[in-house]
Amino acid sequence: MVKKTMNAAILDKPFSIDVNEIKIPVPKKNEALVRVRCIGICGSDVHYYEYGKIGRYVVKQPLILGHELAGDVVEVGADVKDVVPGDRVAVEPGVICGTCDFCKSGRYNLCPDVEFMATPPIDGAWAEYVTVRSDFLHKLPDSLSYEEGALLEPLSVGFHALNRANVKPFDRILVTGLGPIGLLTIKAAQAYGVNEIYASDVVPYRLQKAKELGVTATINPLEDSVEEFLTKATDHKGVDVVVETSGNSKVISSTIELVKRGGRVVLVGLPTTEKTEMNISHFIDSEIDLYGVFRYANTYPSAIQALKGSSHNIEDVITHKYSLCEIKEAVELARTDKGSSIKIMIYPSGVEE
Ligand SMILES: [Zn+2]
Ligand SMILES: [Zn+2]
């Protein structure tokens, strides 16, 4: 490569993010250099921007954020055989050890040695280029756009949530919380052939978005009792699965009462408090299955297979597009305007209209 430097958005402390010129990284033997074509802003990026930390992960040195991306392979290390320059790829942002018990058993999202992009001290990819171990690159079929490639990351959380609860096409589902993860969980459920999907949130714009995605019905808990609504809508059968993505403690507590007897509850949204109350007698009496979801594992190949040649239009969740130089404005929008922004995409080489 002739070019030696690139633009990257660097966060050095809360609310301080700037685009600087830094060296283009050189791929190691088993890595590829990827030109980033588009990359999303995730809730976790916004959280690091605002607070400088998430739980035990603290930004102690300047950090590049961003982990939802797709791009082109431009250079490969000596040992790389699975991709070649010119390949369009989605990047799976968590590189794992591959040898621990979790990795070997297929639950590699639980690997204690995972290096996940934009989780301090590991840099992310709000930059023109990034190096990635080549086995974490997934080739995109021509029918999938870079945007869809980037959205495979949050979509993977949705697929993983459904896989955890072993969701089948005949299940009735309620998704609580309609941010990007909630909406993409709806998309994932539709890709799995689920046709009775209920969606709840308190933000009218988000309910509207869910409607546009074609859910069976939307519920605003500020206006209706979700429980009563579901009883009526399902003719007293109830929903088989609740996928909770809001992270709101009250909603989390309510999930086991919203699911039918013998149903499954999947908790995705992380609450801000450590302990959340639940009616355990009801939980036991109703024999409910409860699942936690941490990121995802083995979802990219199947998600690509499910989306290619389909009309699932996951890009519907993108509400704004910005170039990398406008990163500050973009993150501020994500932080302050939850009423009208869902997924914001960043284009390191500028937004193409
Ligand atoms: Zn994310
Ligand atoms: Zn491992």
mmCIF file of C-alpha atoms and ligand atoms in Angstrom:
data_model
loop_
_atom_site.group_PDB
_atom_site.id
_atom_site.type_symbol
_atom_site.label_atom_id
_atom_site.label_comp_id
_atom_site.label_asym_id
_atom_site.label_seq_id
_atom_site.Cartn_x
_atom_site.Cartn_y
_atom_site.Cartn_z
ATOM 1 C CA MET A 1 0.000 0.000 0.000
ATOM 2 C CA VAL A 2 1.252 3.427 -0.923
ATOM 3 C CA LYS A 3 -0.770 5.317 1.659
ATOM 4 C CA LYS A 4 0.856 5.226 5.095
ATOM 5 C CA THR A 5 -1.528 7.221 7.274
ATOM 6 C CA MET A 6 -5.265 7.257 7.827
ATOM 7 C CA ASN A 7 -7.976 9.111 9.685
ATOM 8 C CA ALA A 8 -9.267 7.582 12.908
ATOM 9 C CA ALA A 9 -11.695 8.889 15.523
ATOM 10 C CA ILE A 10 -9.979 8.792 18.884
ATOM 11 C CA LEU A 11 -11.688 9.103 22.266
ATOM 12 C CA ASP A 12 -9.276 10.275 24.960
ATOM 13 C CA LYS A 13 -11.735 11.138 27.720
ATOM 14 C CA PRO A 14 -15.503 11.435 28.071
ATOM 15 C CA PHE A 15 -16.996 13.837 25.519
ATOM 16 C CA SER A 16 -13.613 14.321 23.867
ATOM 17 C CA ILE A 17 -13.411 12.615 20.489
ATOM 18 C CA ASP A 18 -11.377 13.850 17.524
ATOM 19 C CA VAL A 19 -10.416 12.642 14.107
ATOM 20 C CA ASN A 20 -6.616 12.348 13.983
ATOM 21 C CA GLU A 21 -4.159 11.131 11.422
ATOM 22 C CA ILE A 22 -2.436 7.946 12.560
ATOM 23 C CA LYS A 23 -0.393 5.172 10.978
ATOM 24 C CA ILE A 24 -2.260 2.542 8.969
ATOM 25 C CA PRO A 25 -1.807 -0.716 10.887
ATOM 26 C CA VAL A 26 0.244 -3.481 9.258
ATOM 27 C CA PRO A 27 -1.421 -6.930 9.205
ATOM 28 C CA LYS A 28 0.315 -9.734 11.081
ATOM 29 C CA LYS A 29 0.837 -13.112 9.387
ATOM 30 C CA ASN A 30 -2.706 -14.302 10.149
ATOM 31 C CA GLU A 31 -4.438 -10.959 9.679
ATOM 32 C CA ALA A 32 -5.932 -8.947 6.853
ATOM 33 C CA LEU A 33 -6.018 -5.205 6.416
ATOM 34 C CA VAL A 34 -9.618 -4.128 5.816
ATOM 35 C CA ARG A 35 -10.686 -0.812 4.337
ATOM 36 C CA VAL A 36 -13.725 0.151 6.407
ATOM 37 C CA ARG A 37 -16.642 1.066 4.131
ATOM 38 C CA CYS A 38 -19.306 1.543 6.764
ATOM 39 C CA ILE A 39 -19.531 1.165 10.511
ATOM 40 C CA GLY A 40 -22.368 1.635 12.971
ATOM 41 C CA ILE A 41 -22.612 3.510 16.234
ATOM 42 C CA CYS A 42 -23.589 1.125 19.025
ATOM 43 C CA GLY A 43 -25.087 1.963 22.414
ATOM 44 C CA SER A 44 -21.841 0.763 23.991
ATOM 45 C CA ASP A 45 -19.807 3.265 21.923
ATOM 46 C CA VAL A 46 -22.065 6.066 23.116
ATOM 47 C CA HIS A 47 -21.709 4.841 26.690
ATOM 48 C CA TYR A 48 -17.885 4.923 26.514
ATOM 49 C CA TYR A 49 -18.097 8.380 24.952
ATOM 50 C CA GLU A 50 -20.339 9.638 27.749
ATOM 51 C CA TYR A 51 -18.920 7.880 30.823
ATOM 52 C CA GLY A 52 -15.468 6.598 29.780
ATOM 53 C CA LYS A 53 -16.341 3.135 31.030
ATOM 54 C CA ILE A 54 -18.797 0.251 31.057
ATOM 55 C CA GLY A 55 -18.661 -1.805 34.241
ATOM 56 C CA ARG A 56 -15.118 -3.060 34.702
ATOM 57 C CA TYR A 57 -13.968 -1.840 31.280
ATOM 58 C CA VAL A 58 -12.417 1.612 31.667
ATOM 59 C CA VAL A 59 -10.926 3.859 28.963
ATOM 60 C CA LYS A 60 -7.455 4.508 30.411
ATOM 61 C CA GLN A 61 -5.668 5.381 27.181
ATOM 62 C CA PRO A 62 -6.890 6.940 23.915
ATOM 63 C CA LEU A 63 -9.281 4.501 22.277
ATOM 64 C CA ILE A 64 -10.780 4.037 18.830
ATOM 65 C CA LEU A 65 -14.460 3.039 19.181
ATOM 66 C CA GLY A 66 -16.733 1.153 16.762
ATOM 67 C CA HIS A 67 -17.292 -2.565 16.189
ATOM 68 C CA GLU A 68 -20.143 -2.953 13.670
ATOM 69 C CA LEU A 69 -18.451 -2.916 10.294
ATOM 70 C CA ALA A 70 -17.992 -4.144 6.779
ATOM 71 C CA GLY A 71 -15.389 -3.317 4.172
ATOM 72 C CA ASP A 72 -12.912 -4.576 1.596
ATOM 73 C CA VAL A 73 -9.816 -6.663 2.147
ATOM 74 C CA VAL A 74 -6.873 -4.663 0.785
ATOM 75 C CA GLU A 75 -3.871 -6.622 2.024
ATOM 76 C CA VAL A 76 -3.271 -9.988 3.705
ATOM 77 C CA GLY A 77 -0.550 -11.442 5.933
ATOM 78 C CA ALA A 78 1.714 -14.241 4.699
ATOM 79 C CA ASP A 79 -0.309 -17.090 6.228
ATOM 80 C CA VAL A 80 -3.781 -15.924 5.216
ATOM 81 C CA LYS A 81 -5.578 -18.316 2.890
ATOM 82 C CA ASP A 82 -9.287 -17.670 3.506
ATOM 83 C CA VAL A 83 -9.564 -14.173 1.996
ATOM 84 C CA VAL A 84 -7.824 -12.263 -0.787
ATOM 85 C CA PRO A 85 -7.518 -8.549 -1.557
ATOM 86 C CA GLY A 86 -10.740 -7.363 -3.153
ATOM 87 C CA ASP A 87 -13.050 -9.533 -1.032
ATOM 88 C CA ARG A 88 -16.018 -7.704 0.460
ATOM 89 C CA VAL A 89 -16.325 -8.758 4.082
ATOM 90 C CA ALA A 90 -18.281 -8.327 7.272
ATOM 91 C CA VAL A 91 -16.021 -8.175 10.304
ATOM 92 C CA GLU A 92 -16.874 -10.212 13.383
ATOM 93 C CA PRO A 93 -15.372 -7.962 16.041
ATOM 94 C CA GLY A 94 -14.489 -10.430 18.818
ATOM 95 C CA VAL A 95 -11.340 -12.466 18.247
ATOM 96 C CA ILE A 96 -11.150 -15.461 20.576
ATOM 97 C CA CYS A 97 -8.423 -17.821 21.783
ATOM 98 C CA GLY A 98 -9.920 -20.902 20.152
ATOM 99 C CA THR A 99 -8.463 -23.305 22.693
ATOM 100 C CA CYS A 100 -10.338 -22.823 25.995
ATOM 101 C CA ASP A 101 -13.315 -24.993 27.009
ATOM 102 C CA PHE A 102 -15.827 -22.316 25.960
ATOM 103 C CA CYS A 103 -14.245 -21.902 22.547
ATOM 104 C CA LYS A 104 -14.048 -25.643 22.008
ATOM 105 C CA SER A 105 -17.643 -26.211 23.046
ATOM 106 C CA GLY A 106 -18.910 -23.618 20.575
ATOM 107 C CA ARG A 107 -19.840 -21.005 23.170
ATOM 108 C CA TYR A 108 -16.908 -18.842 22.229
ATOM 109 C CA ASN A 109 -18.675 -15.626 23.224
ATOM 110 C CA LEU A 110 -17.823 -16.666 26.789
ATOM 111 C CA CYS A 111 -14.075 -16.994 26.060
ATOM 112 C CA PRO A 112 -12.227 -15.234 28.908
ATOM 113 C CA ASP A 113 -9.467 -14.155 26.520
ATOM 114 C CA VAL A 114 -11.648 -12.617 23.826
ATOM 115 C CA GLU A 115 -10.311 -9.404 22.316
ATOM 116 C CA PHE A 116 -13.420 -7.479 21.418
ATOM 117 C CA MET A 117 -13.133 -4.321 19.343
ATOM 118 C CA ALA A 118 -13.830 -1.032 21.103
ATOM 119 C CA THR A 119 -13.707 -2.631 24.532
ATOM 120 C CA PRO A 120 -10.729 -1.071 26.339
ATOM 121 C CA PRO A 121 -7.856 -1.533 25.786
ATOM 122 C CA ILE A 122 -8.716 -3.048 22.362
ATOM 123 C CA ASP A 123 -9.189 -0.469 19.597
ATOM 124 C CA GLY A 124 -12.266 -0.516 17.411
ATOM 125 C CA ALA A 125 -12.670 0.602 13.826
ATOM 126 C CA TRP A 126 -14.011 4.162 13.510
ATOM 127 C CA ALA A 127 -11.143 4.564 11.085
ATOM 128 C CA GLU A 128 -10.320 4.172 7.418
ATOM 129 C CA TYR A 129 -8.547 0.854 7.932
ATOM 130 C CA VAL A 130 -8.372 -1.903 10.521
ATOM 131 C CA THR A 131 -6.453 -5.174 10.849
ATOM 132 C CA VAL A 132 -8.453 -8.293 11.731
ATOM 133 C CA ARG A 133 -7.544 -11.960 12.149
ATOM 134 C CA SER A 134 -8.675 -13.402 8.855
ATOM 135 C CA ASP A 135 -10.858 -16.168 10.336
ATOM 136 C CA PHE A 136 -13.107 -13.426 11.748
ATOM 137 C CA LEU A 137 -13.865 -12.059 8.304
ATOM 138 C CA HIS A 138 -17.034 -13.272 6.619
ATOM 139 C CA LYS A 139 -17.309 -12.860 2.862
ATOM 140 C CA LEU A 140 -20.373 -10.951 1.745
ATOM 141 C CA PRO A 141 -22.362 -12.218 -1.215
ATOM 142 C CA ASP A 142 -22.926 -9.584 -3.926
ATOM 143 C CA SER A 143 -26.565 -9.323 -2.897
ATOM 144 C CA LEU A 144 -25.640 -7.968 0.553
ATOM 145 C CA SER A 145 -24.609 -4.324 0.937
ATOM 146 C CA TYR A 146 -21.845 -3.025 3.199
ATOM 147 C CA GLU A 147 -24.592 -1.621 5.410
ATOM 148 C CA GLU A 148 -26.131 -5.071 5.793
ATOM 149 C CA GLY A 149 -22.653 -6.445 6.455
ATOM 150 C CA ALA A 150 -22.159 -3.952 9.275
ATOM 151 C CA LEU A 151 -25.633 -4.648 10.690
ATOM 152 C CA LEU A 152 -24.808 -8.357 10.951
ATOM 153 C CA GLU A 153 -23.194 -7.467 14.274
ATOM 154 C CA PRO A 154 -26.260 -6.168 16.143
ATOM 155 C CA LEU A 155 -28.432 -8.581 14.152
ATOM 156 C CA SER A 156 -26.279 -11.402 15.512
ATOM 157 C CA VAL A 157 -27.398 -10.514 19.021
ATOM 158 C CA GLY A 158 -30.978 -11.014 17.867
ATOM 159 C CA PHE A 159 -30.202 -14.351 16.233
ATOM 160 C CA HIS A 160 -28.303 -15.490 19.300
ATOM 161 C CA ALA A 161 -31.237 -14.534 21.546
ATOM 162 C CA LEU A 162 -33.611 -16.575 19.387
ATOM 163 C CA ASN A 163 -31.190 -19.502 19.260
ATOM 164 C CA ARG A 164 -30.870 -19.497 23.047
ATOM 165 C CA ALA A 165 -34.638 -19.884 23.383
ATOM 166 C CA ASN A 166 -34.815 -22.352 20.494
ATOM 167 C CA VAL A 167 -37.410 -20.223 18.715
ATOM 168 C CA LYS A 168 -39.545 -21.941 16.084
ATOM 169 C CA PRO A 169 -41.734 -20.418 13.342
ATOM 170 C CA PHE A 170 -44.912 -21.260 15.254
ATOM 171 C CA ASP A 171 -43.861 -19.437 18.433
ATOM 172 C CA ARG A 172 -45.602 -16.244 19.461
ATOM 173 C CA ILE A 173 -43.001 -13.652 20.462
ATOM 174 C CA LEU A 174 -42.953 -10.415 22.406
ATOM 175 C CA VAL A 175 -39.948 -8.107 21.987
ATOM 176 C CA THR A 176 -39.647 -5.477 24.723
ATOM 177 C CA GLY A 177 -37.512 -2.422 23.901
ATOM 178 C CA LEU A 178 -37.334 -1.235 20.294
ATOM 179 C CA GLY A 179 -33.882 0.238 19.909
ATOM 180 C CA PRO A 180 -31.585 -1.237 17.227
ATOM 181 C CA ILE A 181 -31.272 -4.586 19.026
ATOM 182 C CA GLY A 182 -35.027 -4.932 19.565
ATOM 183 C CA LEU A 183 -35.844 -4.007 15.979
ATOM 184 C CA LEU A 184 -33.157 -6.299 14.590
ATOM 185 C CA THR A 185 -34.423 -9.103 16.831
ATOM 186 C CA ILE A 186 -37.763 -8.628 15.075
ATOM 187 C CA LYS A 187 -35.952 -8.889 11.725
ATOM 188 C CA ALA A 188 -34.165 -12.024 12.916
ATOM 189 C CA ALA A 189 -37.461 -13.558 14.064
ATOM 190 C CA GLN A 190 -39.010 -12.788 10.682
ATOM 191 C CA ALA A 191 -36.030 -14.452 8.988
ATOM 192 C CA TYR A 192 -36.753 -17.507 11.151
ATOM 193 C CA GLY A 193 -40.297 -17.558 9.830
ATOM 194 C CA VAL A 194 -42.003 -16.318 13.003
ATOM 195 C CA ASN A 195 -45.187 -14.516 12.023
ATOM 196 C CA GLU A 196 -46.794 -13.524 15.309
ATOM 197 C CA ILE A 197 -44.555 -10.856 16.824
ATOM 198 C CA TYR A 198 -45.588 -8.250 19.391
ATOM 199 C CA ALA A 199 -43.401 -5.252 20.172
ATOM 200 C CA SER A 200 -43.451 -2.859 23.127
ATOM 201 C CA ASP A 201 -41.713 0.437 23.896
ATOM 202 C CA VAL A 202 -42.651 3.830 25.303
ATOM 203 C CA VAL A 203 -41.164 5.895 22.445
ATOM 204 C CA PRO A 204 -43.790 6.497 19.707
ATOM 205 C CA TYR A 205 -41.160 6.755 16.932
ATOM 206 C CA ARG A 206 -39.797 3.334 17.817
ATOM 207 C CA LEU A 207 -43.272 1.797 17.906
ATOM 208 C CA GLN A 208 -43.853 3.305 14.484
ATOM 209 C CA LYS A 209 -40.595 1.743 13.238
ATOM 210 C CA ALA A 210 -41.689 -1.683 14.517
ATOM 211 C CA LYS A 211 -45.020 -1.250 12.735
ATOM 212 C CA GLU A 212 -43.176 -0.499 9.515
ATOM 213 C CA LEU A 213 -41.238 -3.739 9.955
ATOM 214 C CA GLY A 214 -44.562 -5.545 9.907
ATOM 215 C CA VAL A 215 -45.058 -6.765 13.468
ATOM 216 C CA THR A 216 -48.446 -8.153 14.461
ATOM 217 C CA ALA A 217 -49.098 -5.343 16.945
ATOM 218 C CA THR A 218 -47.256 -2.731 18.968
ATOM 219 C CA ILE A 219 -47.969 -1.916 22.603
ATOM 220 C CA ASN A 220 -47.138 1.239 24.521
ATOM 221 C CA PRO A 221 -47.085 0.292 28.235
ATOM 222 C CA LEU A 222 -47.852 3.941 29.101
ATOM 223 C CA GLU A 223 -51.211 3.549 27.355
ATOM 224 C CA ASP A 224 -52.109 -0.121 27.714
ATOM 225 C CA SER A 225 -51.492 -2.982 30.106
ATOM 226 C CA VAL A 226 -49.132 -5.222 28.123
ATOM 227 C CA GLU A 227 -50.423 -8.292 29.922
ATOM 228 C CA GLU A 228 -54.071 -7.588 29.131
ATOM 229 C CA PHE A 229 -53.227 -6.641 25.562
ATOM 230 C CA LEU A 230 -51.426 -9.941 24.972
ATOM 231 C CA THR A 231 -54.150 -12.018 26.607
ATOM 232 C CA LYS A 232 -56.697 -10.497 24.255
ATOM 233 C CA ALA A 233 -54.513 -10.503 21.150
ATOM 234 C CA THR A 234 -53.501 -14.149 21.531
ATOM 235 C CA ASP A 235 -56.960 -15.323 22.549
ATOM 236 C CA HIS A 236 -55.721 -16.244 26.057
ATOM 237 C CA LYS A 237 -52.910 -18.421 24.689
ATOM 238 C CA GLY A 238 -50.155 -15.995 25.692
ATOM 239 C CA VAL A 239 -46.715 -15.527 24.146
ATOM 240 C CA ASP A 240 -44.217 -18.406 24.078
ATOM 241 C CA VAL A 241 -41.106 -16.250 24.157
ATOM 242 C CA VAL A 242 -40.265 -12.803 25.518
ATOM 243 C CA VAL A 243 -37.033 -11.201 24.321
ATOM 244 C CA GLU A 244 -36.176 -8.282 26.604
ATOM 245 C CA THR A 245 -33.825 -5.690 25.061
ATOM 246 C CA SER A 246 -34.664 -2.465 26.945
ATOM 247 C CA GLY A 247 -32.527 -3.136 30.018
ATOM 248 C CA ASN A 248 -35.185 -1.395 32.107
ATOM 249 C CA SER A 249 -35.379 -3.120 35.520
ATOM 250 C CA LYS A 250 -39.163 -2.847 35.755
ATOM 251 C CA VAL A 251 -39.587 -4.375 32.316
ATOM 252 C CA ILE A 252 -37.111 -7.145 33.175
ATOM 253 C CA SER A 253 -39.115 -7.964 36.313
ATOM 254 C CA SER A 254 -42.335 -8.059 34.317
ATOM 255 C CA THR A 255 -41.082 -10.479 31.648
ATOM 256 C CA ILE A 256 -41.837 -13.641 33.593
ATOM 257 C CA GLU A 257 -45.407 -12.440 34.085
ATOM 258 C CA LEU A 258 -45.767 -11.525 30.405
ATOM 259 C CA VAL A 259 -44.720 -14.921 29.082
ATOM 260 C CA LYS A 260 -47.165 -17.829 29.153
ATOM 261 C CA ARG A 261 -46.880 -20.757 31.577
ATOM 262 C CA GLY A 262 -44.003 -22.924 30.430
ATOM 263 C CA GLY A 263 -42.668 -20.116 28.260
ATOM 264 C CA ARG A 264 -39.133 -18.845 27.678
ATOM 265 C CA VAL A 265 -37.666 -15.465 28.594
ATOM 266 C CA VAL A 266 -34.465 -14.151 27.048
ATOM 267 C CA LEU A 267 -32.725 -11.231 28.740
ATOM 268 C CA VAL A 268 -30.546 -9.166 26.418
ATOM 269 C CA GLY A 269 -30.726 -5.577 27.720
ATOM 270 C CA LEU A 270 -28.309 -4.876 30.535
ATOM 271 C CA PRO A 271 -29.885 -3.093 33.529
ATOM 272 C CA THR A 272 -27.987 -0.266 35.210
ATOM 273 C CA THR A 273 -28.552 -1.762 38.667
ATOM 274 C CA GLU A 274 -26.932 -5.017 39.738
ATOM 275 C CA LYS A 275 -29.991 -6.620 41.297
ATOM 276 C CA THR A 276 -33.424 -6.802 39.764
ATOM 277 C CA GLU A 277 -36.464 -8.155 41.592
ATOM 278 C CA MET A 278 -38.411 -11.054 40.158
ATOM 279 C CA ASN A 279 -41.406 -13.023 41.331
ATOM 280 C CA ILE A 280 -39.576 -16.300 41.813
ATOM 281 C CA SER A 281 -42.642 -18.186 43.119
ATOM 282 C CA HIS A 282 -44.409 -17.363 39.872
ATOM 283 C CA PHE A 283 -41.269 -18.296 37.923
ATOM 284 C CA ILE A 284 -41.126 -21.737 39.576
ATOM 285 C CA ASP A 285 -44.855 -22.330 39.545
ATOM 286 C CA SER A 286 -45.045 -21.529 35.830
ATOM 287 C CA GLU A 287 -41.915 -23.501 34.969
ATOM 288 C CA ILE A 288 -40.370 -20.686 32.963
ATOM 289 C CA ASP A 289 -37.010 -20.967 31.209
ATOM 290 C CA LEU A 290 -34.779 -17.938 31.628
ATOM 291 C CA TYR A 291 -31.787 -17.247 29.355
ATOM 292 C CA GLY A 292 -29.052 -14.636 29.474
ATOM 293 C CA VAL A 293 -27.453 -13.387 26.272
ATOM 294 C CA PHE A 294 -23.899 -12.109 26.002
ATOM 295 C CA ARG A 295 -23.022 -11.016 22.471
ATOM 296 C CA TYR A 296 -23.281 -14.073 20.149
ATOM 297 C CA ALA A 297 -21.461 -17.070 18.723
ATOM 298 C CA ASN A 298 -21.595 -18.785 15.324
ATOM 299 C CA THR A 299 -24.173 -16.356 13.975
ATOM 300 C CA TYR A 300 -22.450 -14.648 11.042
ATOM 301 C CA PRO A 301 -22.463 -17.517 8.515
ATOM 302 C CA SER A 302 -26.087 -18.419 9.236
ATOM 303 C CA ALA A 303 -27.223 -14.782 9.247
ATOM 304 C CA ILE A 304 -25.549 -14.222 5.856
ATOM 305 C CA GLN A 305 -27.209 -17.370 4.542
ATOM 306 C CA ALA A 306 -30.606 -16.267 5.887
ATOM 307 C CA LEU A 307 -30.354 -12.768 4.419
ATOM 308 C CA LYS A 308 -28.860 -13.391 1.008
ATOM 309 C CA GLY A 309 -31.359 -13.152 -1.772
ATOM 310 C CA SER A 310 -34.093 -12.332 0.736
ATOM 311 C CA SER A 311 -36.169 -9.207 1.087
ATOM 312 C CA HIS A 312 -35.629 -8.721 4.789
ATOM 313 C CA ASN A 313 -34.294 -5.180 4.294
ATOM 314 C CA ILE A 314 -32.488 -4.956 7.601
ATOM 315 C CA GLU A 315 -31.211 -1.545 6.458
ATOM 316 C CA ASP A 316 -34.635 -0.189 7.483
ATOM 317 C CA VAL A 317 -33.161 0.416 10.941
ATOM 318 C CA ILE A 318 -30.621 2.952 9.599
ATOM 319 C CA THR A 319 -31.929 6.458 10.264
ATOM 320 C CA HIS A 320 -28.800 8.608 9.786
ATOM 321 C CA LYS A 321 -25.545 8.556 7.819
ATOM 322 C CA TYR A 322 -22.408 10.563 8.593
ATOM 323 C CA SER A 323 -18.843 10.730 7.343
ATOM 324 C CA LEU A 324 -16.037 9.989 9.811
ATOM 325 C CA CYS A 325 -15.094 13.695 10.084
ATOM 326 C CA GLU A 326 -18.572 14.340 11.474
ATOM 327 C CA ILE A 327 -18.160 11.728 14.193
ATOM 328 C CA LYS A 328 -18.682 14.138 17.096
ATOM 329 C CA GLU A 329 -22.001 15.323 15.683
ATOM 330 C CA ALA A 330 -23.037 11.729 14.981
ATOM 331 C CA VAL A 331 -22.262 10.476 18.498
ATOM 332 C CA GLU A 332 -23.974 13.492 20.039
ATOM 333 C CA LEU A 333 -27.075 12.714 17.997
ATOM 334 C CA ALA A 334 -26.981 9.093 19.153
ATOM 335 C CA ARG A 335 -26.585 10.256 22.743
ATOM 336 C CA THR A 336 -29.272 12.908 22.848
ATOM 337 C CA ASP A 337 -31.897 12.001 20.282
ATOM 338 C CA LYS A 338 -33.304 8.598 21.121
ATOM 339 C CA GLY A 339 -36.682 9.851 19.913
ATOM 340 C CA SER A 340 -35.794 9.833 16.229
ATOM 341 C CA SER A 341 -32.510 8.018 15.756
ATOM 342 C CA ILE A 342 -32.195 4.245 15.610
ATOM 343 C CA LYS A 343 -29.019 3.132 13.852
ATOM 344 C CA ILE A 344 -26.459 5.698 12.761
ATOM 345 C CA MET A 345 -23.888 4.676 10.153
ATOM 346 C CA ILE A 346 -20.430 6.180 9.740
ATOM 347 C CA TYR A 347 -18.649 6.248 6.377
ATOM 348 C CA PRO A 348 -14.863 6.681 6.725
ATOM 349 C CA SER A 349 -14.537 7.697 3.046
ATOM 350 C CA GLY A 350 -17.557 10.004 3.150
ATOM 351 C CA VAL A 351 -21.267 9.318 2.663
ATOM 352 C CA GLU A 352 -22.149 8.233 -0.849
ATOM 353 C CA GLU A 353 -25.552 9.459 -1.898
HETATM 354 ZN ZN ZN B 1 -22.825 -3.242 18.953
HETATM 355 ZN ZN ZN B 2 -11.287 -19.192 24.344
#
